[in-house]
XYZ file of C-alpha atoms in Angstrom:
782
model
C 0.000 0.000 0.000
C 1.183 3.498 -0.821
C 0.215 6.651 1.005
C -2.198 8.744 -1.057
C -3.462 12.244 -0.452
C -2.566 13.435 3.039
C -0.656 10.216 3.724
C -3.845 8.111 3.763
C -4.050 4.456 2.758
C -6.895 2.513 1.161
C -7.891 -0.173 3.660
C -11.458 -1.258 2.932
C -12.927 -2.195 -0.436
C -16.217 -3.202 -2.007
C -16.308 -5.141 -5.272
C -19.165 -4.602 -7.766
C -19.768 -6.121 -11.182
C -21.555 -5.486 -14.419
C -21.476 -7.780 -17.417
C -18.523 -5.889 -18.885
C -16.543 -4.646 -15.867
C -15.606 -5.096 -12.228
C -15.597 -1.932 -10.105
C -13.473 -2.026 -6.974
C -14.235 0.882 -4.645
C -11.631 1.580 -1.974
C -11.616 3.969 0.952
C -9.296 4.976 3.768
C -9.858 4.278 7.455
C -11.406 7.688 8.173
C -13.824 7.495 5.190
C -12.526 10.758 3.739
C -10.871 9.361 0.597
C -12.627 7.165 -1.998
C -11.104 5.736 -5.189
C -12.348 3.485 -7.996
C -10.551 0.754 -9.970
C -12.043 -0.689 -13.194
C -11.278 -4.201 -14.446
C -12.312 -5.297 -17.944
C -14.379 -8.521 -18.005
C -14.623 -8.907 -21.770
C -10.891 -9.426 -22.260
C -10.027 -13.136 -22.158
C -6.252 -13.184 -22.590
C -4.861 -9.960 -21.106
C -5.441 -8.128 -17.853
C -7.309 -4.883 -18.498
C -7.056 -2.564 -15.469
C -7.777 1.150 -15.296
C -7.533 3.373 -12.225
C -9.876 6.343 -12.003
C -7.586 9.303 -11.164
C -10.391 11.143 -9.337
C -10.501 11.172 -5.540
C -14.154 11.062 -4.433
C -16.077 11.824 -1.284
C -18.495 9.202 0.003
C -21.525 10.946 -1.534
C -19.752 11.438 -4.855
C -18.799 7.783 -4.945
C -22.383 6.679 -4.273
C -23.583 8.936 -7.069
C -21.010 7.403 -9.446
C -22.147 3.880 -8.629
C -25.793 4.864 -9.227
C -24.914 6.240 -12.666
C -23.064 3.028 -13.516
C -26.087 1.002 -12.437
C -28.440 3.068 -14.562
C -26.156 2.821 -17.586
C -26.070 -0.989 -17.376
C -29.722 -1.595 -16.423
C -30.479 -3.472 -19.680
C -27.743 -6.060 -18.965
C -28.551 -6.558 -15.288
C -27.189 -3.369 -13.763
C -24.522 -3.076 -11.080
C -24.339 -5.936 -8.559
C -22.469 -6.162 -5.285
C -20.006 -9.082 -5.191
C -18.102 -8.940 -1.889
C -16.349 -6.692 0.546
C -12.604 -7.138 0.826
C -9.505 -5.712 2.464
C -6.989 -5.667 -0.377
C -5.852 -7.486 -3.490
C -3.364 -10.331 -3.059
C -2.739 -10.475 -6.806
C -3.753 -11.783 -10.215
C -3.006 -15.218 -11.641
C -3.369 -16.787 -15.081
C -2.973 -20.496 -15.791
C -4.177 -21.802 -19.174
C -7.428 -19.861 -19.405
C -8.661 -16.583 -17.905
C -7.153 -14.333 -15.258
C -8.176 -14.769 -11.624
C -8.128 -12.172 -8.871
C -7.283 -13.188 -5.285
C -8.708 -10.867 -2.632
C -8.742 -10.811 1.178
C -12.311 -11.055 2.431
C -11.597 -11.321 6.169
C -8.712 -10.048 8.268
C -7.543 -10.285 11.885
C -5.502 -7.703 13.741
C -2.486 -9.413 15.287
C -0.404 -6.507 16.534
C 0.701 -2.887 16.344
C 4.119 -1.353 15.693
C 4.450 2.375 16.427
C 0.740 2.875 15.865
C 0.657 0.829 12.638
C -1.751 -2.102 12.643
C -0.506 -5.541 11.541
C -3.039 -8.032 10.167
C -3.268 -11.697 9.285
C -5.681 -13.138 6.728
C -8.906 -14.656 8.031
C -10.318 -15.644 4.636
C -9.482 -15.153 0.961
C -11.330 -15.714 -2.295
C -10.281 -16.339 -5.886
C -12.559 -14.679 -8.464
C -12.470 -15.297 -12.232
C -12.128 -11.993 -14.109
C -13.861 -12.602 -17.506
C -17.603 -12.792 -17.798
C -18.712 -16.446 -18.200
C -20.112 -15.749 -21.686
C -16.611 -15.053 -23.016
C -14.729 -17.800 -21.167
C -12.418 -19.859 -23.366
C -13.012 -23.598 -23.517
C -9.834 -24.312 -21.576
C -11.237 -22.446 -18.574
C -13.105 -25.582 -17.491
C -10.445 -28.095 -18.485
C -9.051 -30.664 -16.079
C -5.599 -29.082 -16.062
C -7.016 -25.618 -15.389
C -8.998 -26.872 -12.411
C -5.975 -28.710 -11.083
C -3.858 -25.571 -11.261
C -6.597 -23.692 -9.410
C -6.649 -26.305 -6.660
C -2.863 -26.144 -6.482
C -2.872 -22.376 -5.977
C -5.645 -22.615 -3.388
C -3.628 -25.201 -1.459
C -1.341 -22.342 -0.383
C -3.307 -21.485 2.742
C -3.169 -17.709 3.093
C -4.879 -17.898 6.478
C -1.793 -19.571 7.980
C 1.399 -17.666 8.679
C 0.837 -14.757 6.260
C 0.613 -11.194 7.557
C 0.594 -7.645 6.183
C 0.193 -3.959 7.033
C -1.303 -1.064 5.086
C 0.948 1.665 6.498
C 4.068 -0.066 7.841
C 6.692 -1.792 5.678
C 6.536 -5.036 7.607
C 8.724 -6.724 4.987
C 11.681 -4.725 6.319
C 13.237 -4.550 9.755
C 12.682 -1.524 11.962
C 16.242 -0.350 11.353
C 15.791 -0.700 7.607
C 12.593 1.336 7.734
C 14.438 4.093 9.562
C 17.489 4.235 7.302
C 16.085 3.300 3.863
C 15.024 5.867 1.292
C 13.157 3.519 -1.022
C 9.397 3.094 -0.619
C 6.416 2.254 -2.843
C 6.905 -0.456 -5.444
C 10.518 -1.098 -4.442
C 9.488 -2.708 -1.171
C 7.408 -5.246 -3.114
C 10.575 -6.404 -4.853
C 12.342 -7.339 -1.628
C 13.020 -10.967 -0.856
C 10.333 -11.264 1.827
C 7.235 -10.253 -0.191
C 5.664 -13.529 -1.265
C 3.039 -12.089 -3.622
C 5.574 -10.079 -5.623
C 4.832 -12.157 -8.730
C 1.063 -12.079 -8.254
C 1.034 -8.269 -8.001
C 3.739 -7.582 -10.589
C 1.537 -7.057 -13.654
C -0.854 -4.751 -11.782
C 1.913 -2.717 -10.171
C 3.748 -2.231 -13.443
C 0.575 -1.142 -15.212
C -0.709 1.267 -12.545
C 2.758 2.388 -11.362
C 1.561 2.253 -7.736
C 0.580 -0.142 -4.958
C -2.611 1.561 -3.785
C -4.778 -1.525 -4.220
C -2.523 -4.408 -3.225
C -1.095 -5.622 0.070
C 2.403 -7.051 0.475
C 2.177 -10.497 2.083
C 4.946 -11.705 4.383
C 5.256 -15.423 5.119
C 6.703 -16.647 8.386
C 5.679 -15.883 11.943
C 4.289 -12.941 13.908
C 3.478 -12.818 17.612
C 3.026 -9.848 19.918
C 2.220 -9.919 23.611
C 2.359 -7.682 26.669
C 4.827 -8.829 29.310
C 5.958 -7.422 32.638
C 9.283 -6.975 34.400
C 9.819 -5.312 37.791
C 6.188 -4.182 37.762
C 6.576 -2.384 34.423
C 4.666 -3.470 31.298
C 6.257 -3.712 27.885
C 5.368 -5.171 24.480
C 7.422 -7.952 22.937
C 7.084 -8.602 19.205
C 8.733 -11.527 17.449
C 8.732 -11.509 13.633
C 10.122 -14.181 11.302
C 10.278 -13.298 7.599
C 10.795 -16.200 5.207
C 12.532 -15.439 1.916
C 10.662 -16.189 -1.312
C 13.963 -16.943 -3.059
C 14.847 -20.640 -3.273
C 11.771 -21.333 -1.156
C 10.350 -24.787 -0.683
C 10.315 -27.933 1.371
C 13.014 -29.697 3.316
C 14.505 -32.266 0.910
C 13.588 -30.391 -2.285
C 15.378 -27.190 -1.300
C 18.795 -27.630 0.250
C 21.954 -25.569 0.406
C 22.572 -22.638 -1.923
C 21.754 -22.045 -5.581
C 23.925 -20.420 -8.233
C 22.667 -16.945 -7.293
C 23.777 -17.242 -3.692
C 20.278 -17.758 -2.307
C 19.929 -20.367 0.413
C 17.054 -22.616 1.350
C 15.049 -21.929 4.527
C 16.299 -18.328 4.610
C 14.557 -16.610 7.535
C 15.165 -13.222 9.141
C 14.112 -12.998 12.791
C 13.444 -9.635 14.422
C 12.751 -9.061 18.119
C 11.138 -5.681 18.872
C 10.631 -4.368 22.415
C 8.950 -1.135 23.529
C 7.311 0.153 26.694
C 3.536 0.021 27.037
C 1.796 3.385 26.535
C -1.833 4.458 26.315
C -1.596 5.777 22.728
C 0.314 2.791 21.236
C 3.255 5.091 20.398
C 6.112 4.544 22.875
C 8.859 6.993 23.751
C 11.589 4.472 22.931
C 11.817 1.296 20.876
C 14.501 -1.347 20.411
C 15.093 -4.078 17.867
C 17.474 -7.007 17.364
C 17.806 -8.985 14.119
C 19.312 -12.421 13.540
C 19.341 -14.772 10.561
C 19.031 -18.472 9.814
C 19.607 -20.250 6.523
C 20.733 -23.548 5.033
C 24.469 -24.269 4.872
C 25.569 -22.207 1.839
C 27.173 -25.040 -0.085
C 25.864 -26.834 -3.162
C 24.436 -29.988 -1.589
C 21.218 -31.973 -1.573
C 19.459 -35.084 -0.322
C 17.284 -37.361 -2.428
C 13.858 -37.965 -0.898
C 13.465 -41.612 0.010
C 10.462 -43.526 1.305
C 12.748 -46.281 2.532
C 15.344 -44.174 4.315
C 14.328 -41.686 6.973
C 17.784 -40.055 6.739
C 18.796 -39.837 3.072
C 22.439 -39.588 2.143
C 23.937 -36.134 1.706
C 25.435 -35.420 -1.698
C 27.924 -32.556 -1.857
C 28.609 -30.994 -5.232
C 32.207 -29.731 -5.609
C 32.594 -25.965 -5.991
C 36.255 -25.108 -6.432
C 36.055 -21.342 -5.968
C 32.893 -21.304 -3.791
C 31.214 -18.754 -6.050
C 27.687 -19.401 -4.751
C 28.880 -19.283 -1.146
C 30.623 -15.963 -1.752
C 27.511 -14.520 -3.387
C 25.479 -15.511 -0.334
C 27.767 -13.716 2.096
C 27.938 -10.706 -0.215
C 24.184 -10.525 0.080
C 24.305 -10.769 3.878
C 26.781 -7.886 4.058
C 24.577 -5.802 1.777
C 21.594 -6.522 3.997
C 23.144 -6.211 7.441
C 26.655 -4.795 7.160
C 29.732 -6.159 8.922
C 30.566 -8.223 10.911
C 28.911 -11.459 9.790
C 29.157 -14.010 12.618
C 28.408 -17.624 11.654
C 27.281 -20.082 14.331
C 27.527 -23.597 12.909
C 25.766 -26.223 15.046
C 26.188 -29.400 12.990
C 27.955 -32.529 14.216
C 31.717 -32.898 14.458
C 32.103 -36.675 14.301
C 29.792 -39.454 13.136
C 30.220 -43.187 12.647
C 28.977 -42.700 9.094
C 29.923 -39.167 7.961
C 26.937 -37.055 6.959
C 26.781 -33.696 8.677
C 30.509 -33.781 9.371
C 31.156 -33.736 5.612
C 29.361 -30.416 5.331
C 31.089 -29.089 8.422
C 34.555 -29.670 6.971
C 33.614 -28.237 3.581
C 31.948 -25.211 5.165
C 35.135 -24.447 7.095
C 37.150 -24.655 3.881
C 34.739 -22.313 2.128
C 34.928 -19.680 4.863
C 38.693 -19.904 4.948
C 38.889 -19.508 1.166
C 36.631 -16.452 1.217
C 38.447 -14.859 4.154
C 41.794 -15.104 2.352
C 40.676 -12.359 -0.023
C 39.149 -10.038 2.561
C 40.729 -7.383 4.767
C 40.957 -8.203 8.471
C 38.048 -5.925 9.388
C 35.673 -7.591 6.938
C 36.437 -11.242 7.522
C 33.653 -13.663 8.342
C 33.586 -14.815 11.976
C 33.096 -18.594 12.143
C 31.995 -20.437 15.313
C 31.706 -24.226 15.575
C 29.533 -25.843 18.228
C 28.378 -29.466 18.125
C 25.058 -28.912 19.880
C 23.978 -32.553 19.666
C 27.132 -33.702 21.415
C 26.958 -31.040 24.118
C 23.286 -31.733 24.848
C 24.071 -35.394 25.608
C 26.871 -34.589 28.041
C 25.853 -34.882 31.684
C 26.155 -31.732 33.718
C 26.249 -29.465 30.687
C 23.624 -26.744 30.377
C 23.464 -26.118 26.644
C 21.306 -23.025 26.961
C 23.798 -21.489 29.375
C 26.644 -22.106 26.924
C 24.664 -20.663 24.040
C 23.665 -17.648 26.102
C 27.299 -16.813 26.778
C 28.161 -17.175 23.109
C 25.242 -14.876 22.278
C 26.416 -12.284 24.790
C 29.862 -12.241 23.190
C 28.370 -11.888 19.700
C 26.169 -9.022 20.859
C 29.329 -7.184 21.893
C 30.094 -7.075 18.163
C 26.678 -6.524 16.604
C 24.788 -4.630 19.334
C 21.086 -3.725 18.916
C 18.934 -0.926 17.502
C 17.752 1.684 20.030
C 15.595 4.652 19.005
C 13.857 7.574 20.645
C 10.414 8.470 19.306
C 9.156 12.042 19.159
C 5.587 12.872 18.161
C 4.108 16.015 16.668
C 0.911 17.144 14.938
C 2.762 18.616 11.967
C 1.827 17.004 8.642
C 4.654 14.987 7.116
C 5.302 13.926 3.533
C 4.532 10.237 3.531
C 6.467 9.631 0.351
C 9.820 10.438 1.911
C 10.006 7.443 4.215
C 13.267 8.789 5.643
C 13.848 8.170 9.315
C 10.208 8.329 10.354
C 7.132 6.275 11.034
C 3.760 7.805 10.203
C 0.472 7.157 11.907
C -2.825 8.481 10.599
C -5.025 10.041 13.253
C -8.315 8.274 13.877
C -10.175 11.550 14.378
C -12.392 11.957 11.317
C -12.684 15.722 11.584
C -8.936 16.293 11.547
C -7.030 15.791 8.317
C -3.664 16.480 9.917
C -1.307 13.624 10.619
C 0.097 12.597 13.968
C 3.719 11.993 13.025
C 6.207 9.942 14.974
C 9.868 10.517 14.190
C 12.399 7.870 15.192
C 15.855 9.128 16.152
C 18.405 6.274 16.336
C 20.649 6.340 19.398
C 22.287 3.037 18.541
C 22.349 0.967 15.335
C 22.922 -2.738 14.916
C 26.080 -3.574 13.010
C 26.230 -6.916 11.240
C 24.256 -10.038 12.113
C 24.499 -13.489 13.669
C 23.838 -16.238 11.115
C 22.903 -19.578 12.693
C 22.542 -22.944 10.984
C 22.295 -26.637 11.719
C 21.530 -29.258 9.068
C 17.847 -28.267 8.596
C 18.004 -24.863 10.339
C 14.986 -25.877 12.413
C 15.480 -27.593 15.770
C 19.007 -26.836 17.009
C 18.960 -23.482 15.240
C 15.802 -22.465 17.075
C 17.386 -23.229 20.438
C 20.396 -21.095 19.561
C 18.171 -18.272 18.335
C 16.282 -18.331 21.639
C 19.566 -17.982 23.521
C 20.532 -15.022 21.353
C 17.063 -13.523 21.770
C 17.320 -13.853 25.560
C 20.685 -12.101 25.627
C 19.321 -9.390 23.330
C 16.173 -8.974 25.442
C 18.309 -8.265 28.498
C 20.055 -5.461 26.643
C 16.806 -4.143 25.166
C 15.098 -3.858 28.537
C 18.208 -2.277 30.017
C 18.487 0.514 27.427
C 14.757 1.173 27.819
C 15.339 1.719 31.534
C 13.124 -1.181 32.602
C 15.884 -3.217 34.276
C 19.071 -2.348 36.115
C 21.238 -5.091 34.609
C 21.516 -6.028 30.907
C 21.010 -9.726 31.586
C 18.107 -12.099 32.185
C 18.735 -15.344 34.037
C 17.642 -18.581 32.379
C 15.356 -19.485 35.281
C 13.634 -16.099 35.422
C 9.896 -16.004 34.589
C 10.651 -13.653 31.698
C 12.951 -16.280 30.176
C 10.046 -18.759 30.236
C 7.826 -16.221 28.474
C 10.443 -15.656 25.771
C 10.971 -19.399 25.413
C 7.275 -19.746 24.631
C 7.650 -17.155 21.854
C 10.607 -18.931 20.280
C 9.096 -22.379 20.724
C 5.980 -21.293 18.845
C 8.078 -19.655 16.154
C 10.212 -22.769 15.846
C 7.162 -25.005 15.490
C 5.660 -22.722 12.830
C 8.838 -22.491 10.757
C 9.453 -26.225 11.102
C 5.969 -27.078 9.814
C 6.468 -24.761 6.842
C 9.811 -26.233 5.807
C 10.095 -29.624 7.489
C 6.509 -30.873 7.712
C 6.232 -31.194 11.500
C 6.637 -29.120 14.626
C 10.188 -28.599 15.867
C 12.010 -30.988 18.180
C 12.026 -29.069 21.459
C 13.871 -31.522 23.680
C 16.157 -28.874 25.182
C 13.233 -26.563 25.933
C 11.355 -29.427 27.599
C 14.370 -30.304 29.744
C 14.753 -26.670 30.760
C 11.140 -26.676 31.959
C 11.654 -29.957 33.807
C 9.036 -31.874 31.810
C 8.685 -35.627 32.152
C 11.379 -37.265 30.003
C 9.178 -40.146 28.795
C 6.508 -37.738 27.551
C 9.161 -35.681 25.773
C 10.578 -38.761 24.056
C 7.131 -39.843 22.862
C 6.458 -36.392 21.460
C 9.818 -36.309 19.657
C 9.195 -39.755 18.144
C 5.778 -38.767 16.824
C 7.162 -35.581 15.301
C 9.912 -37.573 13.626
C 7.315 -39.855 12.016
C 5.169 -36.919 10.961
C 8.160 -35.196 9.374
C 9.180 -38.383 7.562
C 5.684 -38.949 6.167
C 5.287 -35.384 4.901
C 8.763 -35.313 3.390
C 8.209 -38.582 1.562
C 4.583 -38.259 0.443
C 3.220 -34.703 0.524
C 6.196 -32.396 -0.029
C 6.331 -32.750 -3.854
C 2.804 -31.371 -4.233
C 3.511 -28.683 -1.637
C 6.599 -27.680 -3.625
C 4.516 -27.481 -6.808
C 2.050 -25.167 -5.080
C 4.871 -22.907 -3.880
C 6.367 -22.785 -7.377
C 3.041 -21.743 -8.882
C 2.334 -19.141 -6.196
C 5.784 -17.550 -6.524
C 5.742 -17.661 -10.322
C 8.686 -20.035 -10.631
C 6.446 -22.156 -12.859
C 4.064 -20.484 -15.313
C 1.730 -22.837 -17.203
C 1.543 -22.536 -20.984
C -0.587 -24.172 -23.651
C 1.252 -26.946 -25.445
C 3.888 -27.322 -22.728
C 4.168 -30.116 -20.158
C 2.065 -29.678 -17.042
C 3.833 -29.123 -13.745
C 2.837 -32.492 -12.283
C 4.350 -34.278 -15.293
C 7.781 -32.978 -14.377
C 9.984 -34.876 -11.970
C 10.984 -31.974 -9.716
C 11.598 -28.271 -9.924
C 15.265 -28.943 -9.249
C 15.627 -31.647 -11.876
C 15.636 -29.475 -14.984
C 18.256 -27.507 -16.778
C 16.802 -24.032 -17.227
C 17.675 -21.887 -20.220
C 18.566 -18.208 -20.009
C 14.953 -17.248 -20.646
C 13.667 -19.817 -18.172
C 12.374 -22.217 -20.819
C 12.592 -25.944 -21.256
C 12.086 -27.616 -24.565
C 9.651 -30.487 -24.910
C 12.503 -32.855 -25.567
C 13.913 -32.176 -22.082
C 10.892 -33.344 -20.130
C 12.900 -36.114 -18.522
C 15.824 -34.899 -16.450
C 19.245 -34.855 -18.086
C 20.974 -33.554 -14.964
C 19.734 -34.631 -11.564
C 19.982 -31.191 -9.955
C 20.246 -27.762 -11.518
C 19.611 -25.720 -8.367
C 17.803 -23.046 -10.340
C 15.081 -20.784 -9.024
C 14.159 -19.454 -12.427
C 10.893 -20.141 -14.189
C 10.619 -23.789 -15.127
C 8.375 -23.222 -18.109
C 8.113 -19.624 -19.188
C 8.815 -18.666 -22.773
C 8.525 -14.929 -22.329
C 9.818 -13.387 -19.154
C 10.636 -10.019 -20.626
C 7.306 -8.358 -19.970
C 8.141 -7.556 -16.405
C 11.576 -7.350 -14.833
C 12.175 -8.930 -11.467
C 14.522 -6.573 -9.680
C 14.960 -7.555 -6.101
C 15.725 -5.064 -3.387
C 18.177 -5.804 -0.616
C 17.231 -5.412 3.018
C 20.148 -3.417 4.382
C 19.802 -2.908 8.107
C 22.761 -0.561 8.231
C 22.730 2.414 5.899
C 26.353 3.210 6.654
C 27.713 -0.325 6.703
C 30.922 -1.061 4.844
C 30.276 -3.463 2.010
C 32.550 -6.114 0.642
C 35.231 -4.826 -1.742
C 34.809 -3.879 -5.421
C 31.612 -1.821 -5.533
C 29.610 0.623 -3.400
C 25.964 0.290 -4.460
C 23.804 3.408 -4.744
C 20.549 1.619 -4.068
C 19.498 -1.408 -2.065
C 19.104 -3.870 -4.917
C 19.918 -7.467 -4.213
C 22.837 -8.955 -6.130
C 21.752 -10.483 -9.428
C 23.763 -12.553 -11.878
C 25.883 -9.473 -12.583
C 26.309 -8.506 -8.938
C 29.770 -7.665 -7.626
C 31.744 -10.558 -6.246
C 34.023 -10.557 -3.240
C 37.466 -9.416 -4.270
C 39.915 -12.256 -4.039
C 43.628 -11.678 -3.498
C 44.376 -14.918 -5.328
C 42.695 -15.548 -8.634
C 43.661 -19.175 -9.002
C 41.239 -21.798 -7.691
C 41.973 -22.888 -4.175
C 43.287 -26.344 -3.582
C 41.036 -28.525 -1.467
C 43.961 -29.884 0.539
C 46.400 -27.060 1.235
C 46.426 -23.278 1.452
C 49.496 -21.067 1.483
C 50.021 -19.124 4.699
C 49.253 -15.415 4.722
C 52.259 -13.264 5.637
C 52.312 -11.716 9.060
C 50.048 -14.330 10.648
C 50.980 -16.522 13.615
C 51.294 -20.227 13.024
C 49.210 -22.728 14.942
C 50.423 -25.675 16.946
C 50.963 -29.146 15.539
C 48.380 -30.531 17.972
C 45.749 -28.072 16.775
C 46.657 -28.589 13.101
C 46.465 -32.364 13.538
C 42.997 -32.041 15.043
C 41.835 -29.838 12.185
C 43.179 -32.235 9.590
C 41.206 -35.066 11.165
C 38.092 -32.991 10.544
C 39.168 -32.329 6.974
C 39.929 -28.626 7.495
C 42.659 -26.772 5.621
C 45.485 -24.981 7.380
C 43.636 -22.131 9.063
C 46.275 -19.417 9.234
C 44.193 -16.432 8.144
C 40.591 -17.033 9.220
C 38.710 -15.923 12.295
C 37.637 -19.274 13.710
C 36.207 -20.405 17.005
C 35.721 -24.088 17.705
C 33.488 -24.492 20.727
C 34.086 -28.262 20.875
C 37.882 -28.289 20.749
C 38.457 -28.695 24.486
C 36.104 -31.637 24.764
C 37.626 -33.303 21.707
C 41.080 -33.263 23.326
C 39.867 -34.757 26.601
C 39.148 -31.577 28.530
C 35.834 -31.013 30.239
C 33.342 -28.478 28.954
C 32.032 -27.262 32.287
C 31.124 -23.744 33.343
C 34.651 -22.917 34.464
C 36.131 -23.878 31.111
C 33.533 -21.806 29.339
C 34.263 -18.783 31.528
C 37.980 -19.025 30.795
C 37.394 -19.289 27.033
C 41.132 -19.210 26.431
C 42.508 -19.068 22.925
C 44.712 -21.863 21.684
C 48.076 -20.560 20.416
C 46.734 -17.216 19.293
C 48.426 -13.799 19.514
C 48.324 -12.226 22.953
C 47.897 -8.554 22.096
C 44.638 -7.039 23.320
C 42.119 -4.991 21.403
C 42.396 -1.236 21.420
C 39.383 0.879 22.238
C 38.744 4.399 21.014
C 37.077 6.240 23.876
C 35.663 8.963 21.625
C 33.663 6.741 19.287
C 29.887 7.287 19.298
C 26.948 5.384 17.855
C 27.190 7.289 14.595
C 30.789 6.206 14.021
C 30.065 2.804 12.532
C 32.244 0.452 10.545
C 35.884 -0.118 11.380
C 38.936 1.904 12.322
C 41.804 2.901 10.072
C 44.088 0.199 11.416
C 41.975 -2.510 9.787
C 40.687 -4.019 13.033
C 37.117 -4.228 14.235
C 35.895 -1.080 15.936
C 34.988 -2.493 19.306
C 33.039 0.484 20.581
C 29.523 -0.822 21.019
C 28.041 2.648 20.981
C 25.799 2.414 23.998
C 25.645 6.193 24.050
C 27.578 9.176 22.785
C 29.319 9.667 26.117
C 29.733 6.215 27.624
C 33.290 4.895 27.431
C 34.371 1.313 27.027
C 37.481 -0.521 28.030
C 38.786 -4.004 27.453
C 37.305 -5.085 30.761
C 33.874 -5.206 29.115
C 34.936 -8.354 27.245
C 36.251 -11.713 28.261
C 39.985 -11.858 27.568
C 39.632 -14.719 25.093
C 36.860 -13.047 23.149
C 38.803 -9.788 22.955
C 41.802 -11.622 21.510
C 39.610 -13.467 19.006
C 38.053 -10.194 17.771
C 41.442 -8.531 17.443
C 43.566 -11.328 16.064
C 41.478 -14.265 14.914
C 42.295 -17.800 15.944
C 40.266 -20.677 17.323
C 38.541 -20.639 20.689
C 37.471 -23.700 22.644
C 34.386 -23.824 24.821
């Protein structure tokens, strides 16, 4: 939705029909602005849409509808069809166009006075009049495509807002300049394809809503007798989207499967829904960014992992380029997959992932290198006396020292504000009908988040969700502290507030797991933390394993087909093979125009890892430019190019500059000059895991102590001593403020966490081991 006259948004609609046209009448919340959209019903092949440029009053609009009725009296006049709350989009299969509209909505939350809604009910309406329908409109294939599209349940896990860009994080909304159609082209708007033709024709988004798929929950909580609102948002990417075994790893464009951005927003409770301060913390999850896959098997509940060699890790580099464009530096990777297995599966990916990060880091300056943390969560959770959540919480606290959180002050005024600017402000329309002025709320950032924590396990569902809860708990402590609600920036694991937050993350984990994996998440660690009966927990985990296996083996292919149709990855055409006659969306070699000849119906190459259109002869009508969600407007990007806009990298996007142009050997890397060597014991351990010589990467291995016979108790975690790493400490600039982001001139990370413009930091704020890791790299053992 775009702001119209006076910053108002169309929110409620009524659909009318004559034999030749549909008339969609939209109005704003205060009933002061009325607009009319005309849709041609006599056109059978193209979408004929015309927007009346006139802004009407309610009486003028009623008079217009009466004149239309009188003019069409001989053919039945003007008839009311349905009331609705926005257009989801238009879809064409083999016959006519269909319009999908929201006919029932539910308010699920509010952010700075902006209402957030989910869909209660939707309806698909055929555009042409039945007398001009082509014969194919009632064909078996057409009806099957319709059922396939309708199987995407819009009433589950989709949400939207008329006035707030919910597809972007709070920090992005503050710092970004792009609004309007550009926000529809971001990676989190799932109906981008469905609305594309209409948006390009009308050059606006007045009539459509941008649908976000994922999770949204908001609730009022209390701490120390003070109420505050906690909002948890998960945004699932539409790129390389799909089901567990059909979408794995990374594709050639650097887009990973199960890519989800999680945002935690906290603000104090106020009577007018507009707080004085607001905070936000963003983290990311996504499949391991290597080219790998698993073949679905009805006979094997754990299919073998197939890893496709990628000598120069081009797709992996593109993925991390995209993360830097979206969030800035540093990028901290928390890898939770297994270290050792009797039959190597996850450990294969772990070794290859380490090689990829090392290869990429060789070509990056010290201040832009990827931070890589290993932690075998499965192994640690089985060790007696080890509190996994406590370990993860300490890791999260250390990472937050690097990334920090967003903290803003909000000032309100009655002065009208240009809604088209979208720069550093959030706008709320007053509910008073007699006042056309706007109540404006301006957000002034006191602290910006720098970089992001990227967490993954093998599916990015169960273990990842536990780690994200730990990070969310550490972030919540800081958020409440900067809001002045608590004295200390930490929340204990056994505090009632930790239980409340665990419920948020458990529900989010279950929702995301059902979407991608087919069953609710395995929450064994959460259950143990609550002290639930072990036998009941084991029974629940077993049933969820069976449910996930059944859905992966029997229902996921059709679910993947529905996703491909909804997102426009497959566009049906007359004379071309139907979607259900193809083996899989990943089993076809896609041409440059996204077409497949009839002779290539059977797969020639098992996996192509393409997210292009499977069958689409003409994709030139509308361009698909994708905008990047950049949380940090001033973040330093990877070398080569400074982008002027926030477009996502495409096939021609800049790559990470590499110091060495020759492909990297898979067995040995040359040492970077000026780096300290590592011990033979450490190198021997790394070689057993299949790692290269890690002279120049910033690595932490949280399992290394336990693998060499040392215990992993609380004392060892507190010490967090580096193994054979340089001993010089980080330097801290006492004059750095929140606006001085990025890195210092010496090429090291700027360690000022910018709590305020006057607060000074010293090395005592960090654990000694973590300070050395930030400054010098190396590998840390927890």
